[in-house]
Amino acid sequence: MSQQNQKLIDELKTYALDLMSDWSTSRSRQKSFILNYMANGFSNAAEAAKEAGFSEKSAHTTAHKMLGGSEKFLHIPPVVEKLKLAFDERQTELSILSNLEIEQFWADVVRGKIKDVKLVGVGEGEQVVKEVPADLSIRLNAADKAARSKGMYQTNIDITQRNIDIKVGDWDADED
């Protein structure tokens, strides 16, 4: 599991436990099922049921009943639905690059920390793929983007405020 997904699961665990806080202790395996299902990205309910302590033979059927909200498990689908929604929203938030991440990338390119991949001839018409330092044009482009993002190319513009007096002639409302 990626570090980003682990962070996401850790954040949502508190929310999940809060959603299930009024459940009786007899539902501890159901709570465990939901936490395990969330931990695997809502992708394998049968595995989550096994990890929650349900038998291997009945894990698939039990997971299906819990997610389907059969009579005994009506309380589970609303919680799973809320968690899936929160999971998807937070996953989207975490996938978006921050300004700092973008600036760090540009800085790494300018400093030559980011490598490029090129085909390099090794003789007799053969080529191999090798990591090479980024071309100067790529590094200059990254430096330009970093400078623009910091407003280094802004031109100072002097805008003076002018007052315009508008005079309205005397008129009497009774004349209408």
Tab-separated table of N, CA and C in Angstrom:
chain	number	residue	atom	x	y	z
A	1	MET	N	0.855	-1.178	0.000
A	1	MET	CA	0.000	0.000	0.000
A	1	MET	C	0.896	1.235	0.000
A	2	SER	N	0.522	2.199	-0.789
A	2	SER	CA	1.318	3.414	-0.884
A	2	SER	C	1.212	4.217	0.413
A	3	GLN	N	2.193	5.069	0.605
A	3	GLN	CA	2.213	5.918	1.797
A	3	GLN	C	1.001	6.845	1.806
A	4	GLN	N	0.617	7.313	0.616
A	4	GLN	CA	-0.539	8.199	0.496
A	4	GLN	C	-1.816	7.468	0.899
A	5	ASN	N	-1.986	6.213	0.431
A	5	ASN	CA	-3.177	5.452	0.790
A	5	ASN	C	-3.190	5.119	2.277
A	6	GLN	N	-2.025	4.842	2.852
A	6	GLN	CA	-1.955	4.547	4.283
A	6	GLN	C	-2.377	5.773	5.090
A	7	LYS	N	-1.942	6.945	4.659
A	7	LYS	CA	-2.332	8.192	5.317
A	7	LYS	C	-3.846	8.372	5.228
A	8	LEU	N	-4.398	8.103	4.067
A	8	LEU	CA	-5.838	8.222	3.843
A	8	LEU	C	-6.608	7.288	4.775
A	9	ILE	N	-6.176	6.044	4.857
A	9	ILE	CA	-6.851	5.055	5.715
A	9	ILE	C	-6.763	5.482	7.180
A	10	ASP	N	-5.590	5.927	7.600
A	10	ASP	CA	-5.414	6.368	8.984
A	10	ASP	C	-6.342	7.532	9.315
A	11	GLU	N	-6.484	8.473	8.390
A	11	GLU	CA	-7.373	9.616	8.602
A	11	GLU	C	-8.829	9.177	8.714
A	12	LEU	N	-9.232	8.232	7.876
A	12	LEU	CA	-10.632	7.815	7.853
A	12	LEU	C	-10.996	6.843	8.974
A	13	LYS	N	-10.004	6.223	9.573
A	13	LYS	CA	-10.277	5.254	10.637
A	13	LYS	C	-11.029	5.913	11.786
A	14	THR	N	-10.629	7.103	12.172
A	14	THR	CA	-11.305	7.826	13.244
A	14	THR	C	-12.753	8.116	12.865
A	15	TYR	N	-12.951	8.546	11.625
A	15	TYR	CA	-14.298	8.826	11.141
A	15	TYR	C	-15.144	7.548	11.162
A	16	ALA	N	-14.564	6.445	10.729
A	16	ALA	CA	-15.276	5.169	10.703
A	16	ALA	C	-15.684	4.745	12.118
A	17	LEU	N	-14.747	4.853	13.038
A	17	LEU	CA	-15.056	4.465	14.415
A	17	LEU	C	-16.129	5.369	15.011
A	18	ASP	N	-16.121	6.620	14.637
A	18	ASP	CA	-17.146	7.547	15.101
A	18	ASP	C	-18.518	7.151	14.549
A	19	LEU	N	-18.561	6.764	13.269
A	19	LEU	CA	-19.830	6.340	12.666
A	19	LEU	C	-20.390	5.081	13.331
A	20	MET	N	-19.496	4.253	13.867
A	20	MET	CA	-19.926	2.988	14.481
A	20	MET	C	-19.923	3.044	16.008
A	21	SER	N	-19.765	4.221	16.574
A	21	SER	CA	-19.598	4.351	18.023
A	21	SER	C	-20.799	3.868	18.833
A	22	ASP	N	-21.986	3.940	18.273
A	22	ASP	CA	-23.167	3.511	19.026
A	22	ASP	C	-23.505	2.028	18.816
A	23	TRP	N	-22.680	1.307	18.079
A	23	TRP	CA	-22.913	-0.115	17.870
A	23	TRP	C	-22.525	-0.880	19.133
A	24	SER	N	-23.268	-1.926	19.410
A	24	SER	CA	-22.978	-2.736	20.597
A	24	SER	C	-21.683	-3.528	20.390
A	25	THR	N	-21.111	-3.999	21.490
A	25	THR	CA	-19.858	-4.769	21.427
A	25	THR	C	-20.045	-6.091	20.689
A	26	SER	N	-21.277	-6.559	20.584
A	26	SER	CA	-21.534	-7.807	19.854
A	26	SER	C	-21.282	-7.650	18.345
A	27	ARG	N	-21.128	-6.425	17.907
A	27	ARG	CA	-20.887	-6.167	16.481
A	27	ARG	C	-19.408	-5.877	16.198
A	28	SER	N	-18.533	-6.329	17.057
A	28	SER	CA	-17.108	-6.015	16.891
A	28	SER	C	-16.537	-6.606	15.597
A	29	ARG	N	-16.994	-7.808	15.202
A	29	ARG	CA	-16.492	-8.369	13.931
A	29	ARG	C	-17.010	-7.581	12.737
A	30	GLN	N	-18.221	-7.039	12.845
A	30	GLN	CA	-18.759	-6.209	11.777
A	30	GLN	C	-17.961	-4.908	11.662
A	31	LYS	N	-17.602	-4.326	12.810
A	31	LYS	CA	-16.749	-3.131	12.807
A	31	LYS	C	-15.410	-3.462	12.155
A	32	SER	N	-14.855	-4.584	12.544
A	32	SER	CA	-13.568	-5.013	11.994
A	32	SER	C	-13.673	-5.236	10.490
A	33	PHE	N	-14.783	-5.811	10.052
A	33	PHE	CA	-15.003	-6.020	8.622
A	33	PHE	C	-14.960	-4.676	7.889
A	34	ILE	N	-15.677	-3.691	8.408
A	34	ILE	CA	-15.730	-2.384	7.746
A	34	ILE	C	-14.339	-1.747	7.704
A	35	LEU	N	-13.605	-1.810	8.809
A	35	LEU	CA	-12.257	-1.231	8.843
A	35	LEU	C	-11.318	-1.942	7.864
A	36	ASN	N	-11.421	-3.271	7.781
A	36	ASN	CA	-10.582	-4.020	6.844
A	36	ASN	C	-10.985	-3.775	5.391
A	37	TYR	N	-12.273	-3.645	5.168
A	37	TYR	CA	-12.764	-3.362	3.816
A	37	TYR	C	-12.281	-1.987	3.364
A	38	MET	N	-12.329	-1.031	4.273
A	38	MET	CA	-11.830	0.307	3.975
A	38	MET	C	-10.310	0.260	3.744
A	39	ALA	N	-9.602	-0.506	4.560
A	39	ALA	CA	-8.137	-0.586	4.461
A	39	ALA	C	-7.680	-1.167	3.121
A	40	ASN	N	-8.492	-2.029	2.524
A	40	ASN	CA	-8.096	-2.563	1.210
A	40	ASN	C	-8.712	-1.761	0.061
A	41	GLY	N	-9.133	-0.538	0.383
A	41	GLY	CA	-9.640	0.364	-0.648
A	41	GLY	C	-11.011	-0.005	-1.164
A	42	PHE	N	-11.794	-0.688	-0.346
A	42	PHE	CA	-13.138	-1.123	-0.713
A	42	PHE	C	-13.109	-2.033	-1.945
A	43	SER	N	-12.063	-2.839	-2.063
A	43	SER	CA	-11.919	-3.651	-3.265
A	43	SER	C	-12.153	-5.138	-3.046
A	44	ASN	N	-12.041	-5.633	-1.805
A	44	ASN	CA	-12.175	-7.070	-1.592
A	44	ASN	C	-12.925	-7.337	-0.290
A	45	ALA	N	-14.233	-7.453	-0.398
A	45	ALA	CA	-15.079	-7.647	0.776
A	45	ALA	C	-14.870	-9.018	1.414
A	46	ALA	N	-14.675	-10.039	0.589
A	46	ALA	CA	-14.482	-11.391	1.140
A	46	ALA	C	-13.204	-11.451	1.972
A	47	GLU	N	-12.149	-10.833	1.485
A	47	GLU	CA	-10.884	-10.808	2.232
A	47	GLU	C	-11.059	-10.026	3.531
A	48	ALA	N	-11.787	-8.934	3.477
A	48	ALA	CA	-12.045	-8.138	4.681
A	48	ALA	C	-12.829	-8.948	5.703
A	49	ALA	N	-13.773	-9.770	5.233
A	49	ALA	CA	-14.558	-10.623	6.137
A	49	ALA	C	-13.658	-11.664	6.797
A	50	LYS	N	-12.746	-12.251	6.019
A	50	LYS	CA	-11.799	-13.232	6.595
A	50	LYS	C	-10.928	-12.573	7.649
A	51	GLU	N	-10.409	-11.393	7.335
A	51	GLU	CA	-9.538	-10.679	8.281
A	51	GLU	C	-10.297	-10.249	9.535
A	52	ALA	N	-11.614	-10.102	9.410
A	52	ALA	CA	-12.434	-9.721	10.556
A	52	ALA	C	-12.807	-10.919	11.420
A	53	GLY	N	-12.423	-12.111	10.990
A	53	GLY	CA	-12.671	-13.294	11.806
A	53	GLY	C	-13.813	-14.176	11.354
A	54	PHE	N	-14.421	-13.869	10.212
A	54	PHE	CA	-15.461	-14.749	9.689
A	54	PHE	C	-14.796	-15.947	9.033
A	55	SER	N	-15.464	-17.079	9.010
A	55	SER	CA	-14.851	-18.299	8.480
A	55	SER	C	-14.541	-18.140	6.993
A	56	GLU	N	-13.508	-18.839	6.570
A	56	GLU	CA	-13.077	-18.753	5.172
A	56	GLU	C	-14.172	-19.257	4.232
A	57	LYS	N	-14.913	-20.279	4.670
A	57	LYS	CA	-15.971	-20.853	3.830
A	57	LYS	C	-17.128	-19.877	3.617
A	58	SER	N	-17.466	-19.142	4.667
A	58	SER	CA	-18.643	-18.261	4.571
A	58	SER	C	-18.286	-16.792	4.335
A	59	ALA	N	-17.000	-16.464	4.215
A	59	ALA	CA	-16.576	-15.068	4.112
A	59	ALA	C	-17.240	-14.340	2.944
A	60	HIS	N	-17.275	-14.981	1.790
A	60	HIS	CA	-17.854	-14.337	0.608
A	60	HIS	C	-19.347	-14.056	0.820
A	61	THR	N	-20.068	-15.059	1.304
A	61	THR	CA	-21.512	-14.921	1.513
A	61	THR	C	-21.804	-13.889	2.598
A	62	THR	N	-21.042	-13.944	3.684
A	62	THR	CA	-21.254	-13.011	4.787
A	62	THR	C	-20.974	-11.574	4.328
A	63	ALA	N	-19.895	-11.401	3.582
A	63	ALA	CA	-19.562	-10.063	3.075
A	63	ALA	C	-20.672	-9.544	2.173
A	64	HIS	N	-21.181	-10.413	1.322
A	64	HIS	CA	-22.270	-10.038	0.416
A	64	HIS	C	-23.510	-9.618	1.221
A	65	LYS	N	-23.832	-10.368	2.256
A	65	LYS	CA	-25.001	-10.040	3.083
A	65	LYS	C	-24.794	-8.711	3.819
A	66	MET	N	-23.581	-8.500	4.337
A	66	MET	CA	-23.322	-7.256	5.070
A	66	MET	C	-23.402	-6.044	4.142
A	67	LEU	N	-22.798	-6.143	2.980
A	67	LEU	CA	-22.806	-5.007	2.052
A	67	LEU	C	-24.174	-4.803	1.412
A	68	GLY	N	-24.908	-5.886	1.262
A	68	GLY	CA	-26.248	-5.798	0.670
A	68	GLY	C	-27.298	-5.334	1.657
A	69	GLY	N	-26.950	-5.339	2.935
A	69	GLY	CA	-27.883	-4.865	3.955
A	69	GLY	C	-29.013	-5.821	4.212
A	70	SER	N	-28.680	-7.120	4.216
A	70	SER	CA	-29.741	-8.076	4.549
A	70	SER	C	-30.274	-7.732	5.943
A	71	GLU	N	-31.409	-8.289	6.298
A	71	GLU	CA	-32.133	-7.895	7.513
A	71	GLU	C	-31.243	-7.762	8.753
A	72	LYS	N	-30.317	-8.651	8.922
A	72	LYS	CA	-29.441	-8.656	10.093
A	72	LYS	C	-28.378	-7.538	10.027
A	73	PHE	N	-28.115	-7.041	8.831
A	73	PHE	CA	-27.009	-6.091	8.631
A	73	PHE	C	-27.459	-4.748	8.032
A	74	LEU	N	-28.661	-4.322	8.312
A	74	LEU	CA	-29.173	-3.069	7.749
A	74	LEU	C	-28.343	-1.844	8.130
A	75	HIS	N	-27.651	-1.912	9.236
A	75	HIS	CA	-26.863	-0.784	9.739
A	75	HIS	C	-25.524	-0.599	9.009
A	76	ILE	N	-25.097	-1.579	8.244
A	76	ILE	CA	-23.769	-1.529	7.620
A	76	ILE	C	-23.722	-0.699	6.330
A	77	PRO	N	-24.617	-0.897	5.347
A	77	PRO	CA	-24.507	-0.136	4.093
A	77	PRO	C	-24.432	1.386	4.238
A	78	PRO	N	-25.218	2.014	5.134
A	78	PRO	CA	-25.090	3.472	5.253
A	78	PRO	C	-23.692	3.915	5.710
A	79	VAL	N	-23.084	3.148	6.601
A	79	VAL	CA	-21.736	3.481	7.080
A	79	VAL	C	-20.727	3.301	5.951
A	80	VAL	N	-20.831	2.190	5.237
A	80	VAL	CA	-19.906	1.930	4.125
A	80	VAL	C	-20.062	3.008	3.053
A	81	GLU	N	-21.283	3.400	2.791
A	81	GLU	CA	-21.550	4.440	1.790
A	81	GLU	C	-20.874	5.765	2.167
A	82	LYS	N	-21.031	6.164	3.431
A	82	LYS	CA	-20.404	7.407	3.897
A	82	LYS	C	-18.885	7.317	3.830
A	83	LEU	N	-18.353	6.166	4.211
A	83	LEU	CA	-16.898	5.993	4.194
A	83	LEU	C	-16.348	5.994	2.770
A	84	LYS	N	-17.067	5.354	1.858
A	84	LYS	CA	-16.627	5.356	0.452
A	84	LYS	C	-16.598	6.776	-0.104
A	85	LEU	N	-17.613	7.541	0.201
A	85	LEU	CA	-17.688	8.926	-0.268
A	85	LEU	C	-16.516	9.733	0.304
A	86	ALA	N	-16.293	9.613	1.602
A	86	ALA	CA	-15.186	10.331	2.244
A	86	ALA	C	-13.844	9.861	1.690
A	87	PHE	N	-13.718	8.560	1.449
A	87	PHE	CA	-12.492	7.975	0.891
A	87	PHE	C	-12.206	8.569	-0.491
A	88	ASP	N	-13.223	8.573	-1.359
A	88	ASP	CA	-13.053	9.099	-2.717
A	88	ASP	C	-12.706	10.587	-2.711
A	89	GLU	N	-13.398	11.361	-1.877
A	89	GLU	CA	-13.127	12.797	-1.809
A	89	GLU	C	-11.705	13.077	-1.326
A	90	ARG	N	-11.302	12.384	-0.262
A	90	ARG	CA	-9.963	12.617	0.307
A	90	ARG	C	-8.874	12.104	-0.635
A	91	GLN	N	-9.145	11.008	-1.319
A	91	GLN	CA	-8.177	10.474	-2.280
A	91	GLN	C	-7.946	11.479	-3.409
A	92	THR	N	-9.007	12.126	-3.843
A	92	THR	CA	-8.888	13.160	-4.875
A	92	THR	C	-8.069	14.333	-4.355
A	93	GLU	N	-8.352	14.775	-3.137
A	93	GLU	CA	-7.592	15.875	-2.543
A	93	GLU	C	-6.098	15.541	-2.457
A	94	LEU	N	-5.797	14.336	-2.026
A	94	LEU	CA	-4.399	13.942	-1.855
A	94	LEU	C	-3.681	13.758	-3.187
A	95	SER	N	-4.433	13.513	-4.251
A	95	SER	CA	-3.798	13.280	-5.549
A	95	SER	C	-3.438	14.583	-6.261
A	96	ILE	N	-3.994	15.691	-5.807
A	96	ILE	CA	-3.722	16.979	-6.439
A	96	ILE	C	-2.411	17.536	-5.898
A	97	LEU	N	-1.544	17.953	-6.802
A	97	LEU	CA	-0.261	18.510	-6.384
A	97	LEU	C	-0.454	19.878	-5.743
A	98	SER	N	0.307	20.121	-4.703
A	98	SER	CA	0.284	21.439	-4.081
A	98	SER	C	1.262	22.354	-4.816
A	99	ASN	N	1.135	23.640	-4.588
A	99	ASN	CA	2.079	24.592	-5.181
A	99	ASN	C	3.503	24.272	-4.757
A	100	LEU	N	3.663	23.903	-3.509
A	100	LEU	CA	4.994	23.578	-2.996
A	100	LEU	C	5.589	22.373	-3.728
A	101	GLU	N	4.762	21.344	-3.965
A	101	GLU	CA	5.254	20.156	-4.676
A	101	GLU	C	5.674	20.501	-6.103
A	102	ILE	N	4.897	21.344	-6.756
A	102	ILE	CA	5.234	21.752	-8.124
A	102	ILE	C	6.523	22.558	-8.129
A	103	GLU	N	6.650	23.509	-7.213
A	103	GLU	CA	7.868	24.309	-7.138
A	103	GLU	C	9.083	23.450	-6.795
A	104	GLN	N	8.886	22.454	-5.931
A	104	GLN	CA	9.990	21.560	-5.585
A	104	GLN	C	10.427	20.753	-6.805
A	105	PHE	N	9.475	20.311	-7.608
A	105	PHE	CA	9.804	19.573	-8.823
A	105	PHE	C	10.618	20.447	-9.772
A	106	TRP	N	10.142	21.681	-9.993
A	106	TRP	CA	10.877	22.585	-10.890
A	106	TRP	C	12.284	22.828	-10.361
A	107	ALA	N	12.399	23.014	-9.051
A	107	ALA	CA	13.720	23.245	-8.459
A	107	ALA	C	14.625	22.025	-8.665
A	108	ASP	N	14.063	20.835	-8.517
A	108	ASP	CA	14.853	19.611	-8.727
A	108	ASP	C	15.303	19.477	-10.177
A	109	VAL	N	14.443	19.876	-11.116
A	109	VAL	CA	14.823	19.837	-12.535
A	109	VAL	C	15.949	20.831	-12.790
A	110	VAL	N	15.791	22.053	-12.296
A	110	VAL	CA	16.813	23.085	-12.498
A	110	VAL	C	18.141	22.640	-11.901
A	111	ARG	N	18.106	22.018	-10.747
A	111	ARG	CA	19.332	21.577	-10.068
A	111	ARG	C	19.919	20.295	-10.661
A	112	GLY	N	19.221	19.703	-11.623
A	112	GLY	CA	19.722	18.495	-12.267
A	112	GLY	C	19.469	17.219	-11.481
A	113	LYS	N	18.583	17.275	-10.478
A	113	LYS	CA	18.278	16.085	-9.676
A	113	LYS	C	17.351	15.121	-10.421
A	114	ILE	N	16.566	15.657	-11.344
A	114	ILE	CA	15.634	14.838	-12.123
A	114	ILE	C	16.346	14.419	-13.401
A	115	LYS	N	16.339	13.137	-13.652
A	115	LYS	CA	17.010	12.604	-14.839
A	115	LYS	C	16.017	12.466	-15.985
A	116	ASP	N	16.559	12.468	-17.189
A	116	ASP	CA	15.777	12.266	-18.398
A	116	ASP	C	16.149	10.885	-18.936
A	117	VAL	N	15.374	10.349	-19.822
A	117	VAL	CA	15.665	9.049	-20.433
A	117	VAL	C	15.877	9.276	-21.928
A	118	LYS	N	16.976	8.753	-22.444
A	118	LYS	CA	17.313	8.934	-23.858
A	118	LYS	C	17.832	7.624	-24.424
A	119	LEU	N	17.704	7.504	-25.743
A	119	LEU	CA	18.337	6.393	-26.448
A	119	LEU	C	19.773	6.803	-26.752
A	120	VAL	N	20.705	5.962	-26.367
A	120	VAL	CA	22.123	6.269	-26.562
A	120	VAL	C	22.735	5.156	-27.411
A	121	GLY	N	23.450	5.554	-28.462
A	121	GLY	CA	24.093	4.576	-29.336
A	121	GLY	C	25.250	3.881	-28.629
A	122	VAL	N	25.336	2.562	-28.821
A	122	VAL	CA	26.427	1.794	-28.221
A	122	VAL	C	27.308	1.154	-29.292
A	123	GLY	N	27.043	1.473	-30.536
A	123	GLY	CA	27.860	0.956	-31.631
A	123	GLY	C	27.091	-0.019	-32.491
A	124	GLU	N	27.523	-0.117	-33.748
A	124	GLU	CA	26.930	-1.028	-34.726
A	124	GLU	C	25.420	-0.871	-34.834
A	125	GLY	N	24.934	0.368	-34.723
A	125	GLY	CA	23.506	0.658	-34.889
A	125	GLY	C	22.643	0.303	-33.697
A	126	GLU	N	23.239	-0.183	-32.629
A	126	GLU	CA	22.458	-0.538	-31.437
A	126	GLU	C	22.309	0.666	-30.528
A	127	GLN	N	21.164	0.705	-29.864
A	127	GLN	CA	20.904	1.760	-28.900
A	127	GLN	C	20.368	1.145	-27.617
A	128	VAL	N	20.653	1.817	-26.518
A	128	VAL	CA	20.103	1.404	-25.230
A	128	VAL	C	19.475	2.624	-24.570
A	129	VAL	N	18.548	2.364	-23.691
A	129	VAL	CA	17.898	3.432	-22.948
A	129	VAL	C	18.745	3.718	-21.709
A	130	LYS	N	19.099	4.976	-21.526
A	130	LYS	CA	19.916	5.364	-20.369
A	130	LYS	C	19.332	6.606	-19.719
A	131	GLU	N	19.525	6.678	-18.399
A	131	GLU	CA	19.170	7.893	-17.683
A	131	GLU	C	20.300	8.880	-17.870
A	132	VAL	N	19.942	10.101	-18.238
A	132	VAL	CA	20.935	11.154	-18.452
A	132	VAL	C	20.452	12.426	-17.772
A	133	PRO	N	21.358	13.331	-17.462
A	133	PRO	CA	20.901	14.617	-16.908
A	133	PRO	C	19.981	15.315	-17.910
A	134	ALA	N	19.038	16.073	-17.387
A	134	ALA	CA	18.108	16.803	-18.257
A	134	ALA	C	18.875	17.806	-19.111
A	135	ASP	N	18.415	17.982	-20.364
A	135	ASP	CA	19.025	18.961	-21.268
A	135	ASP	C	18.937	20.354	-20.665
A	136	LEU	N	19.847	21.199	-21.104
A	136	LEU	CA	19.856	22.579	-20.633
A	136	LEU	C	18.541	23.277	-20.969
A	137	SER	N	17.972	23.003	-22.151
A	137	SER	CA	16.714	23.659	-22.535
A	137	SER	C	15.582	23.275	-21.578
A	138	ILE	N	15.573	22.045	-21.121
A	138	ILE	CA	14.547	21.602	-20.175
A	138	ILE	C	14.752	22.281	-18.827
A	139	ARG	N	16.001	22.378	-18.403
A	139	ARG	CA	16.305	23.022	-17.122
A	139	ARG	C	15.988	24.516	-17.167
A	140	LEU	N	16.278	25.162	-18.300
A	140	LEU	CA	15.945	26.579	-18.445
A	140	LEU	C	14.440	26.795	-18.432
A	141	ASN	N	13.708	25.908	-19.084
A	141	ASN	CA	12.246	25.990	-19.105
A	141	ASN	C	11.696	25.858	-17.683
A	142	ALA	N	12.245	24.925	-16.910
A	142	ALA	CA	11.797	24.750	-15.520
A	142	ALA	C	12.122	25.998	-14.701
A	143	ALA	N	13.308	26.577	-14.923
A	143	ALA	CA	13.683	27.801	-14.203
A	143	ALA	C	12.728	28.942	-14.560
A	144	ASP	N	12.355	29.033	-15.830
A	144	ASP	CA	11.422	30.059	-16.279
A	144	ASP	C	10.059	29.881	-15.602
A	145	LYS	N	9.569	28.652	-15.547
A	145	LYS	CA	8.273	28.393	-14.913
A	145	LYS	C	8.323	28.717	-13.423
A	146	ALA	N	9.417	28.350	-12.780
A	146	ALA	CA	9.561	28.652	-11.351
A	146	ALA	C	9.586	30.159	-11.133
A	147	ALA	N	10.315	30.880	-11.979
A	147	ALA	CA	10.399	32.344	-11.849
A	147	ALA	C	9.034	32.982	-12.064
A	148	ARG	N	8.313	32.523	-13.077
A	148	ARG	CA	6.975	33.079	-13.347
A	148	ARG	C	6.027	32.816	-12.181
A	149	SER	N	6.103	31.616	-11.598
A	149	SER	CA	5.206	31.291	-10.488
A	149	SER	C	5.481	32.164	-9.268
A	150	LYS	N	6.691	32.669	-9.168
A	150	LYS	CA	7.050	33.549	-8.054
A	150	LYS	C	6.862	35.022	-8.407
A	151	GLY	N	6.381	35.310	-9.620
A	151	GLY	CA	6.105	36.678	-10.037
A	151	GLY	C	7.348	37.491	-10.353
A	152	MET	N	8.433	36.817	-10.736
A	152	MET	CA	9.690	37.526	-10.997
A	152	MET	C	9.670	38.344	-12.285
A	153	TYR	N	8.719	38.099	-13.170
A	153	TYR	CA	8.675	38.820	-14.436
A	153	TYR	C	7.617	39.913	-14.445
A	154	GLN	N	7.014	40.182	-13.313
A	154	GLN	CA	5.960	41.187	-13.280
A	154	GLN	C	6.530	42.564	-13.563
A	155	THR	N	5.806	43.325	-14.326
A	155	THR	CA	6.185	44.696	-14.621
A	155	THR	C	5.466	45.593	-13.627
A	156	ASN	N	6.184	46.559	-13.121
A	156	ASN	CA	5.538	47.502	-12.208
A	156	ASN	C	4.662	48.445	-13.028
A	157	ILE	N	3.426	48.521	-12.654
A	157	ILE	CA	2.488	49.383	-13.352
A	157	ILE	C	1.992	50.423	-12.361
A	158	ASP	N	2.118	51.693	-12.735
A	158	ASP	CA	1.684	52.767	-11.876
A	158	ASP	C	0.295	53.205	-12.318
A	159	ILE	N	-0.650	53.022	-11.464
A	159	ILE	CA	-2.018	53.427	-11.781
A	159	ILE	C	-2.358	54.565	-10.832
A	160	THR	N	-2.674	55.712	-11.412
A	160	THR	CA	-3.042	56.849	-10.567
A	160	THR	C	-4.544	56.997	-10.561
A	161	GLN	N	-5.022	57.383	-9.425
A	161	GLN	CA	-6.460	57.538	-9.268
A	161	GLN	C	-6.846	58.956	-9.662
A	162	ARG	N	-7.882	59.080	-10.435
A	162	ARG	CA	-8.374	60.400	-10.827
A	162	ARG	C	-9.806	60.540	-10.334
A	163	ASN	N	-10.074	61.694	-9.821
A	163	ASN	CA	-11.429	61.967	-9.362
A	163	ASN	C	-12.194	62.663	-10.479
A	164	ILE	N	-13.352	62.211	-10.706
A	164	ILE	CA	-14.203	62.838	-11.713
A	164	ILE	C	-15.415	63.384	-10.980
A	165	ASP	N	-15.602	64.708	-11.104
A	165	ASP	CA	-16.746	65.339	-10.462
A	165	ASP	C	-17.879	65.397	-11.463
A	166	ILE	N	-18.998	64.906	-11.073
A	166	ILE	CA	-20.172	64.964	-11.931
A	166	ILE	C	-21.147	65.939	-11.293
A	167	LYS	N	-21.467	66.984	-12.051
A	167	LYS	CA	-22.395	67.985	-11.532
A	167	LYS	C	-23.729	67.813	-12.234
A	168	VAL	N	-24.704	67.777	-11.417
A	168	VAL	CA	-26.058	67.630	-11.938
A	168	VAL	C	-26.756	68.957	-11.736
A	169	GLY	N	-27.372	69.444	-12.808
A	169	GLY	CA	-28.051	70.740	-12.726
A	169	GLY	C	-29.195	70.716	-11.739
A	170	ASP	N	-29.602	71.914	-11.305
A	170	ASP	CA	-30.699	72.012	-10.372
A	170	ASP	C	-31.989	71.693	-11.102
A	171	TRP	N	-32.763	70.930	-10.547
A	171	TRP	CA	-34.074	70.659	-11.117
A	171	TRP	C	-35.037	70.456	-9.988
A	172	ASP	N	-36.218	70.772	-10.243
A	172	ASP	CA	-37.237	70.702	-9.220
A	172	ASP	C	-38.119	69.500	-9.521
A	173	ALA	N	-38.332	68.688	-8.545
A	173	ALA	CA	-39.131	67.471	-8.725
A	173	ALA	C	-40.553	67.806	-9.116
A	174	ASP	N	-41.014	69.016	-8.800
A	174	ASP	CA	-42.381	69.393	-9.110
A	174	ASP	C	-42.567	69.672	-10.581
A	175	GLU	N	-41.465	69.900	-11.325
A	175	GLU	CA	-41.580	70.261	-12.737
A	175	GLU	C	-42.000	69.095	-13.599
A	176	ASP	N	-41.854	67.884	-13.159
A	176	ASP	CA	-42.180	66.713	-13.979
A	176	ASP	C	-43.604	66.683	-14.262
